[in-house]
Amino acid sequence: MGELAHPLALRAHHLLCLLGFRGLGYSPEFVETMGKVAKDLHPKSTFPITLLAECDVICASCPHNKGNQCRKKANAESKVRAKDREVLRRLGFEVKAEMPVAEAWGRIKERLTSSDIAEICPRCQWRELGYCAEGLERLVTGK
Ligand code: SF4
Ligand code: SF4
């Protein structure tokens, strides 16, 4: 894929998914996009982002995206939007808030723990791997 848009529009809960990304995903294209976004939005990056509760650049590479709506399961789009809004609420950001990604990482460090991930993502297939909670821990400890 080419260069990422500035600012990069991102589903709010994808910040948490990026923390846990270890090369797994729904398709090779999805994994390539996640890898590119994760590389550019590293913990010290000042890359500008806009936080959304709708499909984003990662969804655009996902086989579950049909017509710019998440169709992973019945009612998936409304459930994912609720997840995005819950992340925004816990971080104290409005929908469409724009900031350097480092500010979002800083807010996540201040406000979230692995319990929040368990509460925000109770039914996610990836959560039981523990990668997202470990990614959050790495962000917090800087290790
Ligand atoms: S548990 Fe699933 S939805 Fe939640 S941050 Fe991890 S990968 Fe993303
Ligand atoms: S389309 Fe759905 S499953 Fe795919 S990345 Fe977007 S929110 Fe996740």
PDB file of C-alpha atoms and ligand atoms in Angstrom:
ATOM      1  CA  MET A   1       0.000   0.000   0.000  1.00  0.00           C
ATOM      2  CA  GLY A   2       1.078   3.639  -0.424  1.00  0.00           C
ATOM      3  CA  GLU A   3       1.549   6.399   2.081  1.00  0.00           C
ATOM      4  CA  LEU A   4      -1.068   6.777   4.808  1.00  0.00           C
ATOM      5  CA  ALA A   5      -3.378   9.808   4.718  1.00  0.00           C
ATOM      6  CA  HIS A   6      -2.558  12.775   6.968  1.00  0.00           C
ATOM      7  CA  PRO A   7      -4.441  12.864   9.242  1.00  0.00           C
ATOM      8  CA  LEU A   8      -5.181   9.170   9.294  1.00  0.00           C
ATOM      9  CA  ALA A   9      -8.838   8.466  10.085  1.00  0.00           C
ATOM     10  CA  LEU A  10      -8.940   5.578  12.539  1.00  0.00           C
ATOM     11  CA  ARG A  11     -11.722   3.660  14.269  1.00  0.00           C
ATOM     12  CA  ALA A  12     -11.084   4.446  17.925  1.00  0.00           C
ATOM     13  CA  HIS A  13     -10.923   0.810  19.070  1.00  0.00           C
ATOM     14  CA  HIS A  14      -8.322   0.077  16.403  1.00  0.00           C
ATOM     15  CA  LEU A  15      -5.808   1.916  18.601  1.00  0.00           C
ATOM     16  CA  LEU A  16      -6.106  -1.019  21.002  1.00  0.00           C
ATOM     17  CA  CYS A  17      -5.957  -3.601  18.214  1.00  0.00           C
ATOM     18  CA  LEU A  18      -2.753  -1.974  16.937  1.00  0.00           C
ATOM     19  CA  LEU A  19      -1.152  -2.356  20.368  1.00  0.00           C
ATOM     20  CA  GLY A  20      -1.721  -6.108  20.154  1.00  0.00           C
ATOM     21  CA  PHE A  21      -0.857  -6.607  16.498  1.00  0.00           C
ATOM     22  CA  ARG A  22       1.621  -9.440  15.916  1.00  0.00           C
ATOM     23  CA  GLY A  23       1.045 -10.223  12.265  1.00  0.00           C
ATOM     24  CA  LEU A  24      -2.289 -12.017  12.601  1.00  0.00           C
ATOM     25  CA  GLY A  25      -5.471 -10.920  10.853  1.00  0.00           C
ATOM     26  CA  TYR A  26      -8.320 -11.661   8.486  1.00  0.00           C
ATOM     27  CA  SER A  27      -6.428 -11.741   5.161  1.00  0.00           C
ATOM     28  CA  PRO A  28      -2.952 -11.004   3.746  1.00  0.00           C
ATOM     29  CA  GLU A  29      -4.121  -7.531   2.645  1.00  0.00           C
ATOM     30  CA  PHE A  30      -5.510  -6.840   6.114  1.00  0.00           C
ATOM     31  CA  VAL A  31      -2.236  -7.922   7.732  1.00  0.00           C
ATOM     32  CA  GLU A  32      -0.219  -5.736   5.358  1.00  0.00           C
ATOM     33  CA  THR A  33      -2.343  -2.699   6.204  1.00  0.00           C
ATOM     34  CA  MET A  34      -2.204  -3.363   9.946  1.00  0.00           C
ATOM     35  CA  GLY A  35       1.564  -3.730   9.700  1.00  0.00           C
ATOM     36  CA  LYS A  36       1.934  -0.438   7.857  1.00  0.00           C
ATOM     37  CA  VAL A  37      -0.342   1.448  10.267  1.00  0.00           C
ATOM     38  CA  ALA A  38       1.284  -0.132  13.346  1.00  0.00           C
ATOM     39  CA  LYS A  39       4.745   0.832  12.053  1.00  0.00           C
ATOM     40  CA  ASP A  40       3.808   4.465  11.375  1.00  0.00           C
ATOM     41  CA  LEU A  41       1.798   4.871  14.608  1.00  0.00           C
ATOM     42  CA  HIS A  42       4.539   3.663  16.950  1.00  0.00           C
ATOM     43  CA  PRO A  43       4.405   4.841  20.598  1.00  0.00           C
ATOM     44  CA  LYS A  44       6.531   7.961  20.014  1.00  0.00           C
ATOM     45  CA  SER A  45       5.036   8.854  16.631  1.00  0.00           C
ATOM     46  CA  THR A  46       3.494  12.288  16.121  1.00  0.00           C
ATOM     47  CA  PHE A  47       1.532  11.092  13.081  1.00  0.00           C
ATOM     48  CA  PRO A  48      -1.790  13.012  12.991  1.00  0.00           C
ATOM     49  CA  ILE A  49      -4.937  10.945  13.457  1.00  0.00           C
ATOM     50  CA  THR A  50      -8.686  11.546  13.569  1.00  0.00           C
ATOM     51  CA  LEU A  51     -10.636   9.174  15.796  1.00  0.00           C
ATOM     52  CA  LEU A  52     -13.866   7.807  14.331  1.00  0.00           C
ATOM     53  CA  ALA A  53     -16.727   5.465  15.115  1.00  0.00           C
ATOM     54  CA  GLU A  54     -17.039   4.218  11.525  1.00  0.00           C
ATOM     55  CA  CYS A  55     -15.056   2.237   8.967  1.00  0.00           C
ATOM     56  CA  ASP A  56     -11.447   3.297   8.403  1.00  0.00           C
ATOM     57  CA  VAL A  57      -8.322   2.431   6.429  1.00  0.00           C
ATOM     58  CA  ILE A  58      -7.978  -0.871   8.283  1.00  0.00           C
ATOM     59  CA  CYS A  59     -11.601  -1.836   7.542  1.00  0.00           C
ATOM     60  CA  ALA A  60     -10.930  -0.917   3.884  1.00  0.00           C
ATOM     61  CA  SER A  61      -8.528  -3.899   3.725  1.00  0.00           C
ATOM     62  CA  CYS A  62     -10.782  -6.279   5.644  1.00  0.00           C
ATOM     63  CA  PRO A  63     -12.824  -9.040   3.998  1.00  0.00           C
ATOM     64  CA  HIS A  64     -15.629  -8.422   6.515  1.00  0.00           C
ATOM     65  CA  ASN A  65     -16.177  -4.912   5.170  1.00  0.00           C
ATOM     66  CA  LYS A  66     -19.132  -4.776   2.792  1.00  0.00           C
ATOM     67  CA  GLY A  67     -20.149  -1.358   1.487  1.00  0.00           C
ATOM     68  CA  ASN A  68     -18.110   0.394   4.174  1.00  0.00           C
ATOM     69  CA  GLN A  69     -19.950  -1.445   6.955  1.00  0.00           C
ATOM     70  CA  CYS A  70     -18.562  -4.185   9.183  1.00  0.00           C
ATOM     71  CA  ARG A  71     -20.479  -7.383   8.359  1.00  0.00           C
ATOM     72  CA  LYS A  72     -18.428  -9.775  10.478  1.00  0.00           C
ATOM     73  CA  LYS A  73     -21.569 -10.865  12.344  1.00  0.00           C
ATOM     74  CA  ALA A  74     -25.217  -9.817  12.525  1.00  0.00           C
ATOM     75  CA  ASN A  75     -25.426  -6.169  13.612  1.00  0.00           C
ATOM     76  CA  ALA A  76     -21.620  -6.008  13.616  1.00  0.00           C
ATOM     77  CA  GLU A  77     -21.394  -2.388  12.447  1.00  0.00           C
ATOM     78  CA  SER A  78     -23.593  -1.043  15.244  1.00  0.00           C
ATOM     79  CA  LYS A  79     -21.727  -3.172  17.805  1.00  0.00           C
ATOM     80  CA  VAL A  80     -18.322  -2.022  16.534  1.00  0.00           C
ATOM     81  CA  ARG A  81     -19.461   1.596  16.565  1.00  0.00           C
ATOM     82  CA  ALA A  82     -20.542   1.148  20.180  1.00  0.00           C
ATOM     83  CA  LYS A  83     -17.077  -0.260  20.933  1.00  0.00           C
ATOM     84  CA  ASP A  84     -15.438   2.757  19.280  1.00  0.00           C
ATOM     85  CA  ARG A  85     -17.626   5.149  21.251  1.00  0.00           C
ATOM     86  CA  GLU A  86     -16.813   3.320  24.479  1.00  0.00           C
ATOM     87  CA  VAL A  87     -13.087   3.671  23.813  1.00  0.00           C
ATOM     88  CA  LEU A  88     -13.582   7.379  23.097  1.00  0.00           C
ATOM     89  CA  ARG A  89     -15.616   7.796  26.291  1.00  0.00           C
ATOM     90  CA  ARG A  90     -12.976   6.083  28.433  1.00  0.00           C
ATOM     91  CA  LEU A  91     -10.248   8.196  26.852  1.00  0.00           C
ATOM     92  CA  GLY A  92     -12.233  11.436  27.123  1.00  0.00           C
ATOM     93  CA  PHE A  93     -12.168  12.201  23.391  1.00  0.00           C
ATOM     94  CA  GLU A  94     -15.033  13.245  21.104  1.00  0.00           C
ATOM     95  CA  VAL A  95     -15.843  11.515  17.820  1.00  0.00           C
ATOM     96  CA  LYS A  96     -13.690  13.125  15.085  1.00  0.00           C
ATOM     97  CA  ALA A  97     -11.112  14.377  17.610  1.00  0.00           C
ATOM     98  CA  GLU A  98      -7.847  15.080  15.800  1.00  0.00           C
ATOM     99  CA  MET A  99      -4.450  14.828  17.487  1.00  0.00           C
ATOM    100  CA  PRO A 100      -0.906  13.495  17.108  1.00  0.00           C
ATOM    101  CA  VAL A 101      -1.138   9.769  17.798  1.00  0.00           C
ATOM    102  CA  ALA A 102       1.323  10.196  20.692  1.00  0.00           C
ATOM    103  CA  GLU A 103      -1.425  12.093  22.529  1.00  0.00           C
ATOM    104  CA  ALA A 104      -3.804   9.156  22.106  1.00  0.00           C
ATOM    105  CA  TRP A 105      -1.129   6.722  23.310  1.00  0.00           C
ATOM    106  CA  GLY A 106      -0.516   8.986  26.312  1.00  0.00           C
ATOM    107  CA  ARG A 107      -4.214   9.013  27.188  1.00  0.00           C
ATOM    108  CA  ILE A 108      -4.384   5.231  26.851  1.00  0.00           C
ATOM    109  CA  LYS A 109      -1.402   4.920  29.207  1.00  0.00           C
ATOM    110  CA  GLU A 110      -3.084   7.155  31.765  1.00  0.00           C
ATOM    111  CA  ARG A 111      -6.556   5.711  31.635  1.00  0.00           C
ATOM    112  CA  LEU A 112      -6.674   2.092  30.469  1.00  0.00           C
ATOM    113  CA  THR A 113      -5.665  -1.242  31.944  1.00  0.00           C
ATOM    114  CA  SER A 114      -6.135  -4.804  30.737  1.00  0.00           C
ATOM    115  CA  SER A 115      -9.493  -4.818  32.589  1.00  0.00           C
ATOM    116  CA  ASP A 116     -10.725  -2.125  30.216  1.00  0.00           C
ATOM    117  CA  ILE A 117      -9.823  -4.312  27.232  1.00  0.00           C
ATOM    118  CA  ALA A 118     -11.747  -7.208  28.791  1.00  0.00           C
ATOM    119  CA  GLU A 119     -14.762  -4.936  29.307  1.00  0.00           C
ATOM    120  CA  ILE A 120     -14.587  -3.217  25.918  1.00  0.00           C
ATOM    121  CA  CYS A 121     -13.925  -6.367  23.864  1.00  0.00           C
ATOM    122  CA  PRO A 122     -15.649  -9.226  25.722  1.00  0.00           C
ATOM    123  CA  ARG A 123     -16.437 -11.281  22.610  1.00  0.00           C
ATOM    124  CA  CYS A 124     -13.427 -10.597  20.377  1.00  0.00           C
ATOM    125  CA  GLN A 125     -11.828 -13.753  18.989  1.00  0.00           C
ATOM    126  CA  TRP A 126      -8.329 -12.284  19.387  1.00  0.00           C
ATOM    127  CA  ARG A 127      -8.585 -11.195  23.021  1.00  0.00           C
ATOM    128  CA  GLU A 128      -7.937 -14.617  24.552  1.00  0.00           C
ATOM    129  CA  LEU A 129      -4.494 -14.681  22.914  1.00  0.00           C
ATOM    130  CA  GLY A 130      -3.561 -11.969  25.408  1.00  0.00           C
ATOM    131  CA  TYR A 131      -1.669  -9.920  22.816  1.00  0.00           C
ATOM    132  CA  CYS A 132      -3.770  -6.779  23.255  1.00  0.00           C
ATOM    133  CA  ALA A 133      -3.369  -6.727  27.040  1.00  0.00           C
ATOM    134  CA  GLU A 134       0.364  -7.408  26.613  1.00  0.00           C
ATOM    135  CA  GLY A 135       0.605  -4.604  24.049  1.00  0.00           C
ATOM    136  CA  LEU A 136      -1.032  -2.213  26.495  1.00  0.00           C
ATOM    137  CA  GLU A 137       1.382  -3.349  29.191  1.00  0.00           C
ATOM    138  CA  ARG A 138       4.335  -2.698  26.849  1.00  0.00           C
ATOM    139  CA  LEU A 139       3.005   0.779  26.121  1.00  0.00           C
ATOM    140  CA  VAL A 140       2.618   1.533  29.830  1.00  0.00           C
ATOM    141  CA  THR A 141       6.025   0.184  30.866  1.00  0.00           C
ATOM    142  CA  GLY A 142       7.863   1.352  27.740  1.00  0.00           C
ATOM    143  CA  LYS A 143       9.479  -2.109  27.401  1.00  0.00           C
TER     144      LYS A 143
HETATM  145  S1  SF4 B   1      -9.538  -7.740  21.881  1.00  0.00           S
HETATM  146 FE1  SF4 B   1     -10.029  -7.639  19.676  1.00  0.00          FE
HETATM  147  S2  SF4 B   1     -11.160  -5.720  19.326  1.00  0.00           S
HETATM  148 FE2  SF4 B   1     -10.205  -5.639  21.372  1.00  0.00          FE
HETATM  149  S3  SF4 B   1      -8.277  -4.588  21.036  1.00  0.00           S
HETATM  150 FE3  SF4 B   1      -7.841  -6.772  20.861  1.00  0.00          FE
HETATM  151  S4  SF4 B   1      -8.057  -7.309  18.693  1.00  0.00           S
HETATM  152 FE4  SF4 B   1      -8.994  -5.296  19.006  1.00  0.00          FE
HETATM  153  S1  SF4 B   2     -14.596  -4.479   8.945  1.00  0.00           S
HETATM  154 FE1  SF4 B   2     -15.121  -5.121  11.029  1.00  0.00          FE
HETATM  155  S2  SF4 B   2     -13.788  -6.893  11.466  1.00  0.00           S
HETATM  156 FE2  SF4 B   2     -12.964  -5.781   9.699  1.00  0.00          FE
HETATM  157  S3  SF4 B   2     -11.437  -4.352  10.549  1.00  0.00           S
HETATM  158 FE3  SF4 B   2     -13.372  -3.233  10.338  1.00  0.00          FE
HETATM  159  S4  SF4 B   2     -14.352  -3.441  12.327  1.00  0.00           S
HETATM  160 FE4  SF4 B   2     -12.764  -5.012  12.231  1.00  0.00          FE
END
